[in-house]
Coordinates of C-alpha atoms in Angstrom, one line a residue:
X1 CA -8.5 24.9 12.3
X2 CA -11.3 27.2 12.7
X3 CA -15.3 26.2 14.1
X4 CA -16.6 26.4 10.5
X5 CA -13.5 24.3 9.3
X6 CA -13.6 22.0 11.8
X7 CA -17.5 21.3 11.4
X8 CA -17.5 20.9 7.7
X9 CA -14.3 18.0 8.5
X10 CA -16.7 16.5 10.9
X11 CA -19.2 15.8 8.5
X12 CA -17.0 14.9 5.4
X13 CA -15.4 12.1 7.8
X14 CA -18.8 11.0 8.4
X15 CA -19.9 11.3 4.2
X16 CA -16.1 9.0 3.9
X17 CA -16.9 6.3 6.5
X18 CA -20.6 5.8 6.0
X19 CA -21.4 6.7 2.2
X20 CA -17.9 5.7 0.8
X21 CA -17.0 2.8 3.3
X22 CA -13.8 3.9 3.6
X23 CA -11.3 2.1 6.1
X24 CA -10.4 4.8 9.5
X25 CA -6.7 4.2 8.1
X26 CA -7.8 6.2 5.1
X27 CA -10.0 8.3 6.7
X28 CA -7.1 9.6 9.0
X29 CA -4.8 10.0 5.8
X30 CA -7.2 12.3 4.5
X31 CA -7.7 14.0 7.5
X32 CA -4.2 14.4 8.2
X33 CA -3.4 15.9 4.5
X34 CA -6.7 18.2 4.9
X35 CA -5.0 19.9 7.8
X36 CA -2.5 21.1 5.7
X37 CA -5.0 22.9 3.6
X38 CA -6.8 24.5 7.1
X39 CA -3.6 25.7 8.5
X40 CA -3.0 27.4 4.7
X41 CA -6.4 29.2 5.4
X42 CA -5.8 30.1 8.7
X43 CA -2.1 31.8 7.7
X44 CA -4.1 33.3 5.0
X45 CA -7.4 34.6 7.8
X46 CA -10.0 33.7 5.0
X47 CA -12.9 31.2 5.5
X48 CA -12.8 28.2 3.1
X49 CA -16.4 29.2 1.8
X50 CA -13.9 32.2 0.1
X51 CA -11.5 30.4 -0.6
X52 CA -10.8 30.3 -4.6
X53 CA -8.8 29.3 -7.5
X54 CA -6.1 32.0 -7.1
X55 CA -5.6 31.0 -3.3
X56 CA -5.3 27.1 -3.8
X57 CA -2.5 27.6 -6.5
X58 CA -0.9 29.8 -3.6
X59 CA -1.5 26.5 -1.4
X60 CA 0.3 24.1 -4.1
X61 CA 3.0 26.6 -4.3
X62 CA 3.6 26.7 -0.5
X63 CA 3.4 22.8 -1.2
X64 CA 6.4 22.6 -3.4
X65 CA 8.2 25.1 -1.3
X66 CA 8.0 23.2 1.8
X67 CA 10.3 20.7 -0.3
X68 CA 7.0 17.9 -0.7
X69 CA 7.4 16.0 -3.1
X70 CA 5.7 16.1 -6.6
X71 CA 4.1 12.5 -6.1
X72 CA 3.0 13.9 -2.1
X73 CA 1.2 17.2 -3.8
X74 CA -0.6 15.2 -5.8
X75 CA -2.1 12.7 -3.0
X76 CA -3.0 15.8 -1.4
X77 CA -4.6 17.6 -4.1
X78 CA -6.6 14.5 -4.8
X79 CA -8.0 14.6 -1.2
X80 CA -8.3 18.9 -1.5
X81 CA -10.6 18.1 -4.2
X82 CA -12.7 15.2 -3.2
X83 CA -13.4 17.5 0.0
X84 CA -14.9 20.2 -1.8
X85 CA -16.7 17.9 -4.0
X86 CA -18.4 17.3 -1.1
X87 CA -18.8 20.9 -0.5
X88 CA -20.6 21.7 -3.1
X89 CA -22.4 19.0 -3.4
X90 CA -23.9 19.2 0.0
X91 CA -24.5 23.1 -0.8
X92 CA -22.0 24.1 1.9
X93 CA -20.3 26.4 -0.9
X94 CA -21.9 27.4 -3.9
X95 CA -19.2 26.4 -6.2
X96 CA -16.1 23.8 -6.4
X97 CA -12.7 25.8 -6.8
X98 CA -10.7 23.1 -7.6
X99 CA -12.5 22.0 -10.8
X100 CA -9.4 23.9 -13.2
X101 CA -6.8 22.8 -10.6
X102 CA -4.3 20.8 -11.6
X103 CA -2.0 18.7 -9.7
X104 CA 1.5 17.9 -10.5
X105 CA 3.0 15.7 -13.5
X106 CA 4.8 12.3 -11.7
X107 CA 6.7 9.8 -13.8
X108 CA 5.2 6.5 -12.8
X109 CA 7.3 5.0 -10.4
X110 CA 7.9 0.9 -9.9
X111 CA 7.4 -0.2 -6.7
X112 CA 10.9 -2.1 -5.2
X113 CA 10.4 -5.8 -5.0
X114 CA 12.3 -8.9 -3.6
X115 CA 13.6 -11.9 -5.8
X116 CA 12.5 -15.2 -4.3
X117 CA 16.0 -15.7 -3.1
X118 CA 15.3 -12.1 -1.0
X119 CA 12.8 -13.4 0.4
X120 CA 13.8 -16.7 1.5
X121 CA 16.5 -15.5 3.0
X122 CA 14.6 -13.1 5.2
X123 CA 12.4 -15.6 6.0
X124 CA 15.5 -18.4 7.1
X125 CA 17.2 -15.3 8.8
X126 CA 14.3 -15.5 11.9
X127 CA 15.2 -17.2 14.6
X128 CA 12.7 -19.8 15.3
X129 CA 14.0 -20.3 19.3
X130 CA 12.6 -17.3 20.0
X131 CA 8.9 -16.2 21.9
X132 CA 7.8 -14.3 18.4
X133 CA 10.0 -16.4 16.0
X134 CA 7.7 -18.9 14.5
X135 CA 4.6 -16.0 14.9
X136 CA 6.9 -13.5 12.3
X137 CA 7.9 -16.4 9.9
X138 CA 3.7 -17.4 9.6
X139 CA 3.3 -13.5 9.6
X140 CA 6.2 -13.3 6.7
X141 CA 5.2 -16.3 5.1
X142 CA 1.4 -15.5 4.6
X143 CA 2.1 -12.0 3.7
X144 CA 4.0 -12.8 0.8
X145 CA 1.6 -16.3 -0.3
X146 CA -1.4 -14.2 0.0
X147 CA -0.6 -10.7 -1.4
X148 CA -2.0 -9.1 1.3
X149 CA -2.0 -5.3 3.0
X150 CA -0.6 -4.7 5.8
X151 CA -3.7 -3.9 7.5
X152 CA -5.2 -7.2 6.0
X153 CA -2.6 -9.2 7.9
X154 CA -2.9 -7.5 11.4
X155 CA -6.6 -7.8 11.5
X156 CA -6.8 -10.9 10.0
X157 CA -9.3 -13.6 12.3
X158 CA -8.4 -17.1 12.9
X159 CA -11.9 -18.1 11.8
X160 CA -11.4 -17.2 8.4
X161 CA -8.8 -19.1 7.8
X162 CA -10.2 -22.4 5.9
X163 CA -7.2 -24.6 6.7
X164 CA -9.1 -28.0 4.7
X165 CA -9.9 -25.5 1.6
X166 CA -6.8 -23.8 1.6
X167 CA -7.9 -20.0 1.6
X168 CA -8.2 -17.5 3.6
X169 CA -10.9 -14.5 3.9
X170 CA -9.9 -11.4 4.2
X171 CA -12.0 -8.1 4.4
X172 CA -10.7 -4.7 2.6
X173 CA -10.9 -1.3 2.0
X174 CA -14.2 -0.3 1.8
X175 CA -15.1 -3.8 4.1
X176 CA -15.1 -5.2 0.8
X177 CA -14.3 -9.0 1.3
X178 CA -13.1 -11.8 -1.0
X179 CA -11.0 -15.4 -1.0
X180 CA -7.4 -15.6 -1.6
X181 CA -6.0 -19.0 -2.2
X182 CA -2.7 -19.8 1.0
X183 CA 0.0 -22.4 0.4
X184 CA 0.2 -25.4 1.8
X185 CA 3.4 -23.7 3.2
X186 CA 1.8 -20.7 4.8
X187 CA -1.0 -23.0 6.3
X188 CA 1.9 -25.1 7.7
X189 CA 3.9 -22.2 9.3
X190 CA 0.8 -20.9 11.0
X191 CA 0.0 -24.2 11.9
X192 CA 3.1 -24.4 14.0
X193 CA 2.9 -20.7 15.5
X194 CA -1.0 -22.4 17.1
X195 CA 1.3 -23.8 19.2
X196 CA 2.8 -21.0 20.3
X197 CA -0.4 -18.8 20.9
X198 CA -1.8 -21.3 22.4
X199 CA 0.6 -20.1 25.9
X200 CA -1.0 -16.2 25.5
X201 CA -3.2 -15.0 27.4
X202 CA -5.2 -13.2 24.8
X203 CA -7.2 -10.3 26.1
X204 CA -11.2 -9.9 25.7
X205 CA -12.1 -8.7 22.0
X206 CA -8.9 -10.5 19.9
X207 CA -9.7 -14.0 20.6
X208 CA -10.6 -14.1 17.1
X209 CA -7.5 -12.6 15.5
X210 CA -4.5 -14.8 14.5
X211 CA -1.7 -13.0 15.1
X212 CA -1.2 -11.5 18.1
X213 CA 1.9 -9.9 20.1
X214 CA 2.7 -11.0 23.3
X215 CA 0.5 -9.5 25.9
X216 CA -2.4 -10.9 24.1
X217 CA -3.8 -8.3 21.8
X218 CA -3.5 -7.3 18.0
X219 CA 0.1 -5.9 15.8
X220 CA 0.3 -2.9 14.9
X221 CA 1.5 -1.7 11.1
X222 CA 4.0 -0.1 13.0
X223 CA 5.1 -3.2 14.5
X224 CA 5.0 -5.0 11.2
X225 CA 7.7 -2.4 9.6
X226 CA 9.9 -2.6 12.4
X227 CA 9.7 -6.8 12.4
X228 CA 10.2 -6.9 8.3
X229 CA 13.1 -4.2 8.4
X230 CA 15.1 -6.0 11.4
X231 CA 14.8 -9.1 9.4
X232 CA 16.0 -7.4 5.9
X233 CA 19.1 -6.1 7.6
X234 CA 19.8 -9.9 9.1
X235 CA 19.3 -11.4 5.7
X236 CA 21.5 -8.8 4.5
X237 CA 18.8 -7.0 1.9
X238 CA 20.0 -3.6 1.4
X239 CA 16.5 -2.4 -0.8
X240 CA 14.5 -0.4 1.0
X241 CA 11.4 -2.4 1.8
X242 CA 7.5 -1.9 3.9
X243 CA 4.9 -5.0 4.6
X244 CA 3.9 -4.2 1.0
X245 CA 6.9 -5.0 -1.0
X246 CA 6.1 -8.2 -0.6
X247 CA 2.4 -7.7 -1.8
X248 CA 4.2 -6.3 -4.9
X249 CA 6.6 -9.2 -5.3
X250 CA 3.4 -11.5 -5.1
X251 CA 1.9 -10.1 -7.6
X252 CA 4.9 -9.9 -9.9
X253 CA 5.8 -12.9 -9.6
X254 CA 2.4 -14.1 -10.3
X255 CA 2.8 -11.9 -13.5
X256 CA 6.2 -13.0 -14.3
X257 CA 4.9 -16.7 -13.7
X258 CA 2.1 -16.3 -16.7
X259 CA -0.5 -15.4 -14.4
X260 CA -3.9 -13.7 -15.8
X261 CA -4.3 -10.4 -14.9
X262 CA -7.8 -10.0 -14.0
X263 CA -6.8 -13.5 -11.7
X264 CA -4.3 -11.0 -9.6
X265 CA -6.6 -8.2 -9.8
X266 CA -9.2 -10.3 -7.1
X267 CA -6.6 -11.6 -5.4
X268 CA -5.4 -8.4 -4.8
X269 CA -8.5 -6.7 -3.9
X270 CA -8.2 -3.9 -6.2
X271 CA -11.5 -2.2 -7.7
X272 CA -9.9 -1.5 -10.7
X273 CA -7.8 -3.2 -13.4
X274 CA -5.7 -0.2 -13.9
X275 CA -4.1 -0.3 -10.6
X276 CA -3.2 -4.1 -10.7
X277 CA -1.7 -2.7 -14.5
X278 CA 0.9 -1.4 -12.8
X279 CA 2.6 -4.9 -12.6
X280 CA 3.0 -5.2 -16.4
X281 CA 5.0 -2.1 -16.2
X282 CA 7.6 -3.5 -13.9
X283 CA 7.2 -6.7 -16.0
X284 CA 8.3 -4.8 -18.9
X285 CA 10.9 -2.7 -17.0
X286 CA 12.1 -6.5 -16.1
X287 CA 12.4 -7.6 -19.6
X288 CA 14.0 -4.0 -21.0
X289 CA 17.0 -4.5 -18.5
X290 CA 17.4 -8.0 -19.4
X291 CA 17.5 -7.3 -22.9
X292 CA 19.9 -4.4 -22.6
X293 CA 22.3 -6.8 -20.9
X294 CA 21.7 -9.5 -23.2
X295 CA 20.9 -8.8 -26.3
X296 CA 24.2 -8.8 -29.3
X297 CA 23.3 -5.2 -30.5
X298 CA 23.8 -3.7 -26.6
X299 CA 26.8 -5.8 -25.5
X300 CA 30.4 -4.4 -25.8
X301 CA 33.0 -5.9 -27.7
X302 CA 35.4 -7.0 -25.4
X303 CA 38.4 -6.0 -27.5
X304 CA 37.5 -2.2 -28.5
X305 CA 35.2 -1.7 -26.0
X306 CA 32.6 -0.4 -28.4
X307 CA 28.8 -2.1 -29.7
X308 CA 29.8 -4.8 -32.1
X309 CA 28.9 -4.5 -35.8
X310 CA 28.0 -7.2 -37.9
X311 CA 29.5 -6.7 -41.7
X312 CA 28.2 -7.5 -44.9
X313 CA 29.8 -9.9 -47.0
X314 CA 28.8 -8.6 -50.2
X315 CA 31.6 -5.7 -49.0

């Protein structure tokens, strides 16, 4: 990345952590996608305060041909043109040239998420005789009561976990904070796993957060995948899961279970309603396949193999 480049990323990073209170997990996502854009501008030995609408199509094409997918190029392009927003707006170029692009049509696509049998078998498959047993089943068990990110979980502190009111308090993106109501079961499980961190020796600066590993200092996200996919393979589940399929599965089977929407939408910690929206589509994705395999008019007749018809008896 060239001085200018690199200057003009040192500021927007600044403009996302201060002014738009963004977490340094999304801060790094966008840096990391904006990188693909400098090294695009460098191939091309332009400056990015030349750079126009002819050359960023030229960038999405190299996009596409690099084999990233449709859903990727669009993340990308979302960050490309927040950055130069910020460009123009801080009179670092005189105008925007992504205001005509246009990023890639996706289909919406459903998140995967566990039955309740899924996940109780994940959650019987840990091994409780273990050092970190009882730690991943309150890890498992409040990530799936709660709804909660990945990042939520990790940095989680034991002080805001109101055991006698039974919620929890959990800051988000943008530091945002808000209550979640935790089962009686999740309290229990974590509960138990005091015990067990009670024998760390936690390390200065995480004496406050719940979960911890075993020399005494915080997970990583890294850590969680590789706990919740060694689980999934010992219960057997063959989907392809992350920390935040069950976050979906919470909040689809909150749906499922006649919650309100706006109710899952602050439990979830989403600004907006239409992200926590996405839930009725797999809701109604649900209730399609259900009907296709249940209804009269979609099941074959068993003796012709064919949709049976129903005939009038005036004939």
């Amino acid at each position: 990345m060239e001085k200018t480049g690199n200057e003009f990323m040192s500021k927007y990073e600044i403009y996302l952590r201060l002014e738009k209170g963004l977490s340094i997990n999304t801060v790094e996502a966008y840096r990391d996608d904006l990188k693909k854009l400098f090294r695009f501008i460098s191939d091309e030995e332009t400056d990015i305060r030349r750079i126009g609408y002819a050359d960023l199509q030229q960038f999405v094409a190299q996009l596409h041909d690099a084999g990233i997918s449709a859903r990727s190029q669009a993340r990308i392009l979302s960050g490309v043109k927040s950055f130069f927003r910020f460009l123009t707006r801080e009179k670092y170029v005189e105008r925007d040239p992504t205001e005509l692009l246009e990023a890639p049509k996706i289909g919406m696509k459903l998140p995967e998420i566990l039955t309740l049998d899924e996940i109780n078998r994940i959650l019987d498959s840990i091994d409780l005789s273990t050092e970190t047993g009882q730690r991943n089943r309150a890890m498992l068990e409040v990530l799936y009561s709660c709804g909660l990110r990945v990042s939520e979980l990790i940095t989680l502190a034991y002080s805001d976990v109101y055991f006698e009111e039974e919620f929890i308090r959990i800051t988000g993106k943008g530091n945002k904070q808000r209550l979640v109501p935790i089962s009686q079961t999740a309290l229990r499980e974590i509960r138990n796993y005091l015990v067990d961190r009670s024998h760390i020796s936690v390390q200065k600066g995480f004496e406050d957060r719940l979960f911890l590993n075993r020399r005494g200092r915080g997970l990583t996200r890294v850590m969680m995948f590789h706990i919740i996919k060694a689980q999934a393979e010992l219960a057997g589940i063959r989907k392809c899961i992350s920390p935040h399929t069950f976050r979906h599965s919470f909040a689809t089977h909150l749906l499922e279970g006649g919650a309100n929407l706006r109710a899952i939408q602050m439990m979830l910690g989403h600004e907006k309603i239409t992200t926590t929206e996405l839930y009725t589509h797999i809701d109604r994705e649900t209730l399609r396949k259900e009907i296709i395999l249940h209804h009269p008019r979609n099941r074959r007749d068993s003796s012709n193999g064919s949709v049976g018809k129903t005939k009038c008896s005036d004939e």
